[in-house]
Coordinates of C-alpha atoms in Angstrom, one line a residue:
Chain S
M13 CA -0.1 0.0 -0.1
Y14 CA 1.2 3.4 -0.9
E15 CA 0.5 6.9 0.1
G16 CA -3.1 8.0 -0.8
V17 CA -2.6 9.7 -4.1
V18 CA -0.2 7.2 -5.6
Q19 CA -2.4 4.3 -4.5
N20 CA -5.4 6.2 -5.9
L21 CA -3.6 6.3 -9.3
I22 CA -2.7 2.6 -9.1
D23 CA -6.4 1.9 -8.3
E24 CA -7.8 3.9 -11.3
L25 CA -5.2 2.4 -13.7
G26 CA -6.1 -1.0 -12.5
L27 CA -9.6 -0.4 -13.8
L28 CA -8.5 -0.2 -17.4
P29 CA -9.0 -3.3 -19.5
G30 CA -6.0 -5.6 -19.6
V31 CA -4.2 -3.6 -16.7
G32 CA -3.6 -5.9 -13.7
P33 CA -2.4 -4.6 -10.3
K34 CA 1.3 -5.1 -11.2
S35 CA 1.0 -3.3 -14.6
A36 CA -1.0 -0.4 -12.7
Q37 CA 1.9 -0.1 -10.4
R38 CA 4.5 0.0 -13.1
I39 CA 2.5 2.7 -15.1
A40 CA 2.1 4.5 -11.9
F41 CA 5.7 4.7 -11.0
H42 CA 6.5 5.6 -14.7
L43 CA 4.2 8.5 -14.5
L44 CA 5.7 9.6 -11.2
A45 CA 9.2 9.5 -12.8
A46 CA 8.2 11.1 -16.1
D47 CA 8.6 14.7 -17.1
P48 CA 5.7 16.8 -15.7
A49 CA 5.2 18.2 -19.4
D50 CA 4.7 14.7 -20.7
V51 CA 2.1 13.9 -17.8
K52 CA 0.1 17.1 -18.5
R53 CA -0.1 16.1 -22.1
L54 CA -1.5 12.8 -21.2
A55 CA -4.0 14.2 -18.9
H56 CA -5.1 16.8 -21.4
A57 CA -5.4 14.1 -24.1
L58 CA -7.7 12.0 -21.8
L59 CA -9.9 15.0 -20.8
E60 CA -10.1 16.2 -24.5
V61 CA -11.1 12.8 -25.9
K62 CA -14.2 12.7 -23.4
E63 CA -15.2 16.2 -24.2
K64 CA -14.7 16.3 -28.0
V65 CA -15.3 12.8 -29.3
R66 CA -18.8 11.8 -30.0
F67 CA -20.7 9.3 -32.2
C68 CA -21.5 10.1 -35.7
R69 CA -25.1 11.1 -36.2
V70 CA -25.3 9.1 -39.4
C71 CA -23.2 5.9 -39.1
G72 CA -22.4 5.6 -35.3
N73 CA -18.7 5.8 -35.8
V74 CA -16.6 7.7 -33.3
A75 CA -16.3 11.4 -34.7
A76 CA -14.8 14.7 -33.5
E77 CA -17.6 16.5 -35.2
E78 CA -21.3 15.9 -35.9
E79 CA -20.6 13.6 -38.7
C80 CA -17.4 11.4 -39.0
R81 CA -14.7 11.8 -41.6
I82 CA -15.9 9.2 -43.7
C83 CA -19.6 10.2 -43.9
R84 CA -18.3 13.9 -44.8
D85 CA -16.0 12.5 -47.5
Q86 CA -18.1 13.2 -50.8
R87 CA -15.7 10.9 -52.7
R88 CA -17.0 7.9 -50.8
D89 CA -19.6 5.8 -52.5
P90 CA -22.9 6.4 -51.0
Q91 CA -24.6 3.4 -52.6
V92 CA -22.7 0.7 -50.6
I93 CA -22.9 0.6 -46.9
C94 CA -20.6 -1.8 -45.0
V95 CA -22.3 -2.9 -41.6
V96 CA -19.8 -3.5 -38.6
E97 CA -20.1 -4.2 -34.9
E98 CA -17.7 -1.7 -33.4
P99 CA -15.7 1.5 -34.4
K100 CA -12.5 -0.5 -34.3
D101 CA -13.8 -2.7 -37.2
V102 CA -14.0 0.5 -39.4
V103 CA -10.4 1.2 -38.8
A104 CA -9.5 -2.6 -39.6
I105 CA -11.4 -2.4 -42.9
E106 CA -10.0 1.0 -43.8
R107 CA -6.5 -0.4 -43.2
T108 CA -7.3 -2.8 -46.3
R109 CA -7.8 0.3 -48.7
E110 CA -10.1 -2.0 -50.6
F111 CA -13.4 -0.6 -49.6
R112 CA -14.6 2.9 -50.8
G113 CA -18.2 3.0 -49.5
R114 CA -19.6 4.0 -46.3
Y115 CA -20.2 2.3 -43.0
H116 CA -22.7 1.7 -40.4
V117 CA -21.7 0.8 -36.9
L118 CA -24.2 -1.3 -35.0
G119 CA -22.6 -0.9 -31.4
G120 CA -22.4 -4.7 -30.9
A121 CA -24.0 -8.0 -32.0
I122 CA -27.2 -9.6 -31.1
S123 CA -26.5 -11.9 -27.9
P124 CA -29.8 -13.0 -26.2
I125 CA -27.6 -14.9 -23.5
D126 CA -26.2 -11.5 -22.5
G127 CA -29.5 -9.7 -22.8
V128 CA -28.7 -7.8 -26.0
G129 CA -31.4 -8.0 -28.7
P130 CA -31.9 -6.2 -32.0
D131 CA -33.5 -3.3 -30.2
D132 CA -30.3 -2.6 -28.3
L133 CA -28.4 -2.1 -31.6
K134 CA -28.5 0.8 -34.1
I135 CA -30.6 -1.2 -36.4
R136 CA -33.3 1.2 -36.5
E137 CA -30.9 4.0 -37.7
L138 CA -29.7 1.5 -40.4
M139 CA -33.3 1.0 -41.7
V140 CA -33.7 4.8 -41.8
R141 CA -30.7 5.1 -44.0
L142 CA -31.8 2.3 -46.3
A143 CA -35.2 3.9 -46.6
D144 CA -34.3 6.6 -49.1
G145 CA -33.5 3.9 -51.7
Q146 CA -30.0 5.3 -52.5
V147 CA -28.3 2.3 -51.2
T148 CA -27.9 -0.6 -53.5
E149 CA -25.6 -3.0 -51.6
L150 CA -25.2 -3.8 -48.0
I151 CA -22.1 -5.6 -46.9
L152 CA -22.5 -7.4 -43.6
A153 CA -19.1 -7.5 -41.9
T154 CA -20.1 -8.5 -38.6
D155 CA -17.5 -10.7 -36.6
P156 CA -17.2 -14.3 -38.0
N157 CA -18.4 -15.8 -34.5
L158 CA -21.7 -17.1 -33.5
E159 CA -23.2 -13.6 -32.5
G160 CA -21.8 -12.0 -35.6
E161 CA -23.4 -14.6 -37.8
A162 CA -26.7 -14.3 -36.0
T163 CA -26.7 -10.6 -36.4
A164 CA -25.9 -11.0 -40.1
T165 CA -28.8 -13.5 -40.6
Y166 CA -31.3 -11.2 -38.8
L167 CA -30.2 -8.1 -40.9
A168 CA -30.4 -10.2 -44.0
R169 CA -33.9 -11.2 -43.3
L170 CA -34.8 -7.9 -42.3
V171 CA -33.8 -6.0 -45.4
K172 CA -34.9 -8.7 -47.8
P173 CA -38.0 -7.0 -48.7
L174 CA -36.2 -3.9 -49.7
G175 CA -34.6 -5.8 -52.6
L176 CA -31.0 -4.8 -51.9
K177 CA -28.0 -6.7 -52.9
V178 CA -26.9 -8.1 -49.4
T179 CA -23.4 -9.7 -49.1
R180 CA -21.5 -11.3 -46.3
L181 CA -17.6 -11.0 -45.9
A182 CA -16.0 -14.2 -47.1
S183 CA -14.4 -16.5 -44.1
G184 CA -11.8 -19.2 -44.7
L185 CA -8.1 -19.8 -44.7
P186 CA -5.9 -17.1 -43.4
V187 CA -3.2 -16.0 -45.9
G188 CA 0.4 -17.3 -45.0
G189 CA -1.0 -20.4 -43.2
D190 CA -0.9 -24.2 -43.8
L191 CA -3.9 -26.1 -45.0
E192 CA -3.2 -28.9 -42.6
Y193 CA -3.6 -26.8 -39.6
A194 CA -7.0 -25.2 -40.5
D195 CA -9.7 -26.5 -38.3
E196 CA -12.7 -28.2 -39.9
V197 CA -15.1 -25.3 -39.3
T198 CA -12.9 -22.8 -41.1
L199 CA -12.0 -25.3 -44.0
G200 CA -15.5 -26.0 -44.6
R201 CA -16.4 -22.4 -44.8
A202 CA -13.5 -21.9 -47.3
F203 CA -15.0 -24.7 -49.4
E204 CA -18.3 -23.1 -49.2
G205 CA -16.9 -19.7 -50.4
R206 CA -14.6 -21.1 -53.1
R207 CA -14.3 -19.0 -56.2
L208 CA -13.9 -19.6 -59.9
L209 CA -10.3 -19.2 -61.2
D210 CA -10.8 -17.6 -64.6
V211 CA -7.3 -17.7 -66.2
Chain I
M24 CA 13.0 -24.5 -18.5
R25 CA 13.0 -22.5 -15.2
W26 CA 11.3 -24.2 -12.3
S27 CA 8.1 -22.4 -11.2
G28 CA 7.4 -22.8 -7.4
R29 CA 3.9 -21.3 -8.1
K30 CA 3.0 -23.9 -10.8
A31 CA 4.2 -26.7 -8.6
L32 CA 1.9 -25.3 -5.9
V33 CA -1.0 -25.1 -8.2
R34 CA -0.6 -28.7 -9.4
G35 CA 0.3 -30.2 -6.1
P36 CA 2.0 -33.4 -5.5
R37 CA 0.5 -36.5 -6.9
G38 CA -0.1 -38.0 -3.6
R39 CA -2.5 -34.9 -2.5
R40 CA -5.0 -35.3 -5.5
P41 CA -8.5 -36.0 -4.1
P42 CA -9.4 -39.4 -5.0
G43 CA -12.6 -40.1 -7.2
G44 CA -12.4 -36.9 -9.2
P45 CA -11.2 -36.5 -12.7
Y46 CA -7.7 -36.4 -11.5
D47 CA -7.6 -39.6 -9.6
D48 CA -5.4 -41.3 -12.0
G49 CA -2.6 -39.1 -10.8
V50 CA -2.5 -36.8 -13.9
S51 CA -4.1 -33.5 -14.0
L52 CA -5.0 -33.9 -17.7
Y53 CA -8.5 -35.2 -18.4
R54 CA -10.6 -35.7 -21.5
D55 CA -14.3 -35.4 -21.8
E56 CA -17.0 -34.6 -24.5
G57 CA -19.3 -31.4 -23.9
V58 CA -21.4 -28.7 -25.3
V59 CA -20.1 -25.1 -25.2
L60 CA -22.7 -23.3 -23.2
R61 CA -21.3 -19.8 -23.3
T62 CA -18.1 -17.8 -23.7
Q63 CA -16.7 -14.8 -22.1
K64 CA -13.7 -12.7 -23.3
L65 CA -10.7 -12.9 -21.1
G66 CA -7.6 -10.5 -21.4
E67 CA -6.2 -9.8 -24.8
A68 CA -7.1 -12.9 -26.8
D69 CA -8.4 -15.7 -24.5
R70 CA -11.8 -16.8 -23.7
I71 CA -13.4 -18.4 -20.7
I72 CA -15.5 -21.4 -22.0
T73 CA -18.5 -22.7 -19.9
L74 CA -19.3 -26.4 -21.0
L75 CA -21.7 -29.1 -20.0
T76 CA -19.8 -32.2 -20.2
R77 CA -20.8 -35.9 -20.3
R78 CA -18.7 -37.1 -17.2
T79 CA -17.6 -34.0 -15.4
G80 CA -20.7 -31.9 -15.4
K81 CA -20.3 -28.1 -15.8
V82 CA -16.8 -27.2 -16.4
R83 CA -15.3 -23.7 -16.8
G84 CA -12.0 -23.6 -18.8
V85 CA -9.7 -21.1 -20.3
A86 CA -8.9 -21.3 -24.1
K87 CA -5.9 -19.5 -24.6
G88 CA -5.4 -17.3 -27.7
V89 CA -8.7 -18.4 -29.3
R90 CA -9.7 -14.9 -30.3
R91 CA -6.7 -14.6 -32.6
T92 CA -7.3 -15.5 -36.3
K93 CA -4.4 -18.0 -36.0
S94 CA -6.0 -20.0 -33.3
R95 CA -6.2 -23.7 -34.1
F96 CA -9.4 -24.4 -32.1
G97 CA -11.1 -21.0 -31.8
A98 CA -13.8 -21.9 -34.3
R99 CA -14.5 -25.3 -32.5
L100 CA -15.4 -23.4 -29.1
E101 CA -18.3 -21.4 -30.2
P102 CA -21.6 -21.9 -28.4
F103 CA -23.8 -25.0 -29.7
S104 CA -20.6 -26.9 -30.5
H105 CA -20.5 -30.5 -29.4
V106 CA -16.8 -31.3 -28.9
D107 CA -14.4 -33.8 -27.6
L108 CA -11.8 -32.0 -25.5
Q109 CA -8.7 -32.2 -23.4
L110 CA -8.5 -30.1 -20.5
H111 CA -5.7 -29.5 -17.7
G112 CA -6.9 -29.1 -14.2
G113 CA -6.1 -25.6 -12.7
R114 CA -6.8 -24.0 -9.4
S115 CA -10.1 -22.1 -10.3
L116 CA -10.3 -22.6 -14.0
D117 CA -9.1 -25.6 -16.1
V118 CA -7.2 -24.8 -19.2
I119 CA -8.4 -26.3 -22.4
T120 CA -5.5 -27.9 -24.4
Q121 CA -7.0 -29.7 -27.3
V122 CA -10.5 -29.6 -29.0
E123 CA -12.0 -31.9 -31.9
T124 CA -15.5 -31.1 -33.2
L125 CA -18.1 -33.9 -32.7
H126 CA -21.1 -32.0 -34.2
P127 CA -20.9 -28.4 -35.1
Y128 CA -24.7 -27.5 -34.6
G129 CA -23.9 -23.8 -34.4
G130 CA -23.8 -23.4 -38.2
A131 CA -27.3 -24.8 -38.9
I132 CA -28.9 -23.1 -35.8
V133 CA -27.4 -19.6 -36.6
A134 CA -28.6 -19.7 -40.1
D135 CA -32.2 -19.3 -38.9
Y136 CA -32.9 -16.6 -36.4
P137 CA -35.8 -18.1 -34.5
R138 CA -33.7 -21.3 -34.1
Y139 CA -30.8 -19.1 -32.9
T140 CA -32.8 -17.4 -30.2
A141 CA -34.5 -20.8 -29.0
G142 CA -31.1 -22.3 -29.0
T143 CA -29.5 -19.5 -26.7
A144 CA -32.5 -20.0 -24.2
M145 CA -31.7 -23.8 -24.2
L146 CA -28.0 -23.2 -23.4
E147 CA -28.9 -20.6 -20.8
T148 CA -31.4 -23.0 -19.0
A149 CA -28.9 -25.8 -19.1
D150 CA -26.5 -23.4 -17.5
R151 CA -28.7 -22.5 -14.8
L152 CA -30.1 -25.9 -14.2
T153 CA -26.6 -27.3 -13.5
V154 CA -25.7 -25.1 -10.5
G155 CA -22.5 -26.8 -9.2
E156 CA -19.4 -27.1 -11.3
K157 CA -17.9 -30.6 -11.8
E158 CA -21.0 -32.3 -10.6
P159 CA -22.0 -34.9 -13.4
A160 CA -25.3 -34.2 -15.0
L161 CA -25.6 -36.9 -17.5
R162 CA -29.3 -36.8 -18.2
Q163 CA -29.3 -33.2 -18.7
F164 CA -26.1 -33.4 -21.1
L165 CA -28.0 -35.9 -23.1
L166 CA -31.1 -33.9 -23.2
L167 CA -29.2 -30.7 -24.3
V168 CA -27.4 -32.7 -27.0
G169 CA -30.7 -34.2 -28.3
G170 CA -32.4 -30.7 -28.2
L171 CA -29.6 -29.0 -30.3
R172 CA -29.7 -31.9 -32.8
T173 CA -33.4 -31.5 -33.1
L174 CA -33.1 -27.7 -33.5
A175 CA -30.3 -28.0 -36.0
E176 CA -32.2 -30.5 -38.1
G177 CA -35.1 -28.1 -38.5
G178 CA -37.9 -30.7 -38.6
H179 CA -39.9 -28.9 -36.0
E180 CA -40.8 -25.3 -35.1
A181 CA -38.0 -23.9 -32.9
R182 CA -40.3 -22.7 -30.3
L183 CA -41.9 -26.1 -29.9
V184 CA -38.4 -27.7 -29.5
L185 CA -37.6 -25.1 -26.9
D186 CA -40.8 -25.7 -24.9
A187 CA -40.1 -29.7 -25.1
F188 CA -36.5 -29.0 -23.8
F189 CA -37.9 -26.8 -20.9
L190 CA -40.5 -29.4 -19.8
R191 CA -38.0 -32.3 -20.2
S192 CA -35.3 -30.4 -18.2
L193 CA -37.7 -29.7 -15.5
A194 CA -38.5 -33.3 -15.4
V195 CA -34.9 -34.3 -15.2
A196 CA -34.5 -31.8 -12.4
G197 CA -37.4 -33.5 -10.6
Y198 CA -40.0 -30.6 -11.3
A199 CA -42.1 -32.2 -14.1
P200 CA -45.7 -30.6 -14.0
A201 CA -48.5 -32.8 -13.3
L202 CA -50.6 -32.7 -16.4
A203 CA -53.0 -35.6 -16.4
E204 CA -54.6 -35.4 -13.1
C205 CA -54.8 -32.8 -10.1
A206 CA -51.5 -32.0 -8.7
R207 CA -52.8 -32.0 -5.2
C208 CA -55.6 -34.7 -4.8
G209 CA -55.0 -36.7 -7.9
A210 CA -58.5 -36.1 -9.3
E211 CA -59.0 -36.7 -13.1
A212 CA -61.1 -33.7 -13.7
A213 CA -58.5 -31.0 -13.5
R214 CA -58.7 -27.9 -15.8
A215 CA -56.9 -25.1 -14.1
F216 CA -53.0 -24.7 -14.3
A217 CA -51.3 -23.5 -11.1
I218 CA -47.5 -23.2 -10.8
V219 CA -48.1 -22.8 -7.1
A220 CA -49.5 -26.5 -7.1
G221 CA -47.2 -28.0 -9.6
G222 CA -49.4 -28.5 -12.5
V223 CA -53.0 -28.8 -13.3
V224 CA -55.7 -28.7 -10.4
C225 CA -59.3 -29.5 -10.0
G226 CA -61.9 -27.1 -9.0
A227 CA -61.7 -28.0 -5.3
C228 CA -57.9 -27.6 -5.1
R229 CA -57.6 -24.6 -7.4
P230 CA -55.7 -21.6 -5.7
P231 CA -56.4 -18.1 -6.5
G232 CA -54.8 -16.7 -9.6
A233 CA -54.5 -20.1 -11.4
A234 CA -54.8 -19.9 -15.3
V235 CA -57.3 -21.9 -17.1
P236 CA -55.7 -22.9 -20.3
A237 CA -57.4 -24.7 -23.3
A238 CA -57.7 -28.5 -23.0
E239 CA -55.6 -28.6 -26.2
T240 CA -52.9 -26.5 -24.6
I241 CA -52.5 -29.1 -21.8
A242 CA -52.7 -31.8 -24.4
L243 CA -49.8 -30.2 -26.2
M244 CA -47.8 -30.0 -23.0
I245 CA -48.2 -33.6 -22.6
A246 CA -47.2 -34.2 -26.1
L247 CA -44.0 -32.2 -25.8
L248 CA -43.2 -34.0 -22.4
R249 CA -43.6 -37.3 -24.0
G250 CA -42.0 -36.7 -27.3
D251 CA -45.1 -37.1 -29.4
W252 CA -44.1 -34.8 -32.2
A253 CA -46.9 -35.8 -34.6
A254 CA -49.4 -34.3 -32.0
A255 CA -47.2 -31.3 -31.2
D256 CA -46.6 -30.4 -34.9
A257 CA -50.4 -30.6 -35.5
S258 CA -51.2 -28.1 -32.6
E259 CA -52.7 -24.7 -33.4
P260 CA -50.6 -21.4 -33.1
R261 CA -52.8 -20.1 -30.2
H262 CA -52.3 -23.3 -28.2
R263 CA -48.6 -23.0 -28.8
T264 CA -48.5 -19.5 -27.5
E265 CA -50.4 -20.4 -24.5
C266 CA -48.2 -23.4 -23.9
S267 CA -45.1 -21.2 -24.2
G268 CA -46.3 -18.7 -21.7
L269 CA -47.2 -21.4 -19.0
V270 CA -43.9 -23.4 -19.6
A271 CA -41.7 -20.2 -19.3
A272 CA -43.4 -19.1 -16.2
Y273 CA -43.2 -22.5 -14.7
L274 CA -39.5 -23.0 -15.5
Q275 CA -38.5 -19.4 -14.2
W276 CA -40.5 -20.1 -11.0
H277 CA -38.7 -23.2 -10.3
L278 CA -35.2 -21.6 -11.2
E279 CA -35.9 -18.7 -9.0
H280 CA -34.3 -16.7 -11.7
G281 CA -35.4 -15.2 -15.1
I282 CA -34.0 -16.6 -18.2
R283 CA -32.5 -13.6 -20.0
S284 CA -32.7 -15.1 -23.5
L285 CA -36.4 -15.7 -23.3
R286 CA -37.2 -12.1 -23.8
H287 CA -35.5 -12.4 -27.3
V288 CA -37.1 -15.7 -28.3
E289 CA -38.8 -15.2 -31.5
R290 CA -42.4 -16.6 -31.8
E291 CA -42.9 -17.1 -35.3
W292 CA -44.6 -19.8 -37.4
P293 CA -46.1 -20.0 -40.8
G294 CA -49.5 -18.4 -41.0
A295 CA -49.4 -16.9 -37.6
P296 CA -49.5 -13.3 -36.6
E297 CA -46.3 -12.2 -34.8
A298 CA -46.5 -11.5 -31.1
R299 CA -44.9 -8.3 -30.6
A300 CA -43.4 -6.9 -27.3
P301 CA -44.8 -3.4 -26.6
G302 CA -42.7 -0.6 -28.3
A303 CA -40.7 -3.2 -30.2
F304 CA -39.8 -2.5 -34.0
P305 CA -42.3 -3.7 -36.4
W306 CA -39.6 -6.0 -37.7
S307 CA -38.6 -7.6 -34.5
G308 CA -41.8 -9.2 -33.1
R309 CA -41.1 -11.4 -30.1
S310 CA -42.1 -12.0 -26.4
H311 CA -42.0 -15.1 -24.3
D312 CA -43.6 -14.0 -21.0
A313 CA -45.6 -15.8 -18.6
G314 CA -49.3 -16.6 -19.4
P315 CA -52.2 -15.0 -17.5
G316 CA -52.4 -16.1 -14.0
A317 CA -49.3 -18.0 -14.1
A318 CA -48.1 -16.8 -10.6
G319 CA -45.6 -18.4 -8.2
G320 CA -46.1 -20.7 -5.2
R321 CA -44.3 -24.1 -4.3
P322 CA -43.2 -26.9 -6.3
G323 CA -45.8 -29.7 -6.9
D324 CA -45.5 -33.5 -7.4
A325 CA -43.9 -34.7 -10.6
E326 CA -45.7 -36.3 -13.4
P327 CA -43.9 -39.5 -14.4
A328 CA -42.4 -38.6 -17.9
P329 CA -41.2 -41.4 -20.2
D330 CA -37.5 -41.3 -20.6
P331 CA -37.2 -37.4 -20.8
H332 CA -33.6 -37.4 -21.6
V333 CA -34.0 -39.1 -25.0
F334 CA -35.1 -36.3 -27.4
R335 CA -37.1 -38.2 -29.8
T336 CA -37.9 -36.6 -33.1

């Protein structure tokens, strides 16, 4: 146990995800030894992120203004919407530089066992976006786990009457891996999603 | 490799292992088959997996690194998976070291939304009914595997499969409702259903607040409990709705706990109007609440059910 303020700092750091008591203690002593200007900059960044960052009113992504950078960008294709679970999924897809459409962040996935149903996600907002008829394709990029698949199934059924092209991200073998080490579920999916090689 | 005093303490010397448990062969590794009930994220890339196993009962194990795309068995440890696995006994949580898929029910279940919501309610119920960890629950395990198989095959309406699972789970736990005769006096002319009494009751024994379901609803409950699918499939939607309400209320009263998934179970069958929760979106009709007059009380006598752990289809 340390003096009051130091222990307070350790306790607060220990609440962060992935930070245990030992790591919290190490970070606290690093901050104590650090230059005061560096610590002030960190404190300012923490306060600023809570004050300025909000959720985009169109897509639900994190944004510094009313609309996020992607929704404001006129060069992005408004006819294609990629549906993801979390804002960090937007960053992952943006890193590929393959997708030039827009996004919709649901804020999670349907998980009845955790008490999360369709009403708890931003599905109503998605339906409002689709209602104007401008969108022609909906890409379902929810996680390739059970909750993500269930959410994709639910959305596909929901938008079916709108006559949109609904696609799901492919899943299968990771690039750079060996076939013999793939589990049967992943390998089965790879077979399902095989494509024609037109050479 | 550096010797770790802490690890040696966790494992303990062979002579100190409790006899009769899964470790009584003197090795902390054990193998079992189980159904994945739920998963929880742990740390950076791990998951805590809750399983209902054939020999050991409910087990909570850590699956290390399964959230990484390079994981060799992450896909096998999704809910609904029936797997053969090897675990290493730990102090509080066991560590899952190997997994092989026996039946990947998840794919077929998740492809249909009503099946998925019914399936999650089955998993949650199995989790709640097996309270203690590492206490063998073979009948519950067999019932769950049979229920998931029936659900995945899609031969019957998902909600009927769910209600059959609830009734038989209650029977396995010793809470089967009395359906053929009065739960209190044994009289045959029983029409009202009282959870307080433990099933149907006659006019003389009827407590205040007892529901009076249609005779067809009680017949449906009997059919589901006995595995008479021809009769269950031929039932009318309104009787199914009434049956679901009564069964859900009866189950939750005995569990002394609500089943969270029930709120999201879709009631949907061909030609039937969707029952909608107040304020729900027009495209998300559901609700699986208790039927009218299905209020609490105390458990009643159990109706003998023919082999409830065998999920006949």
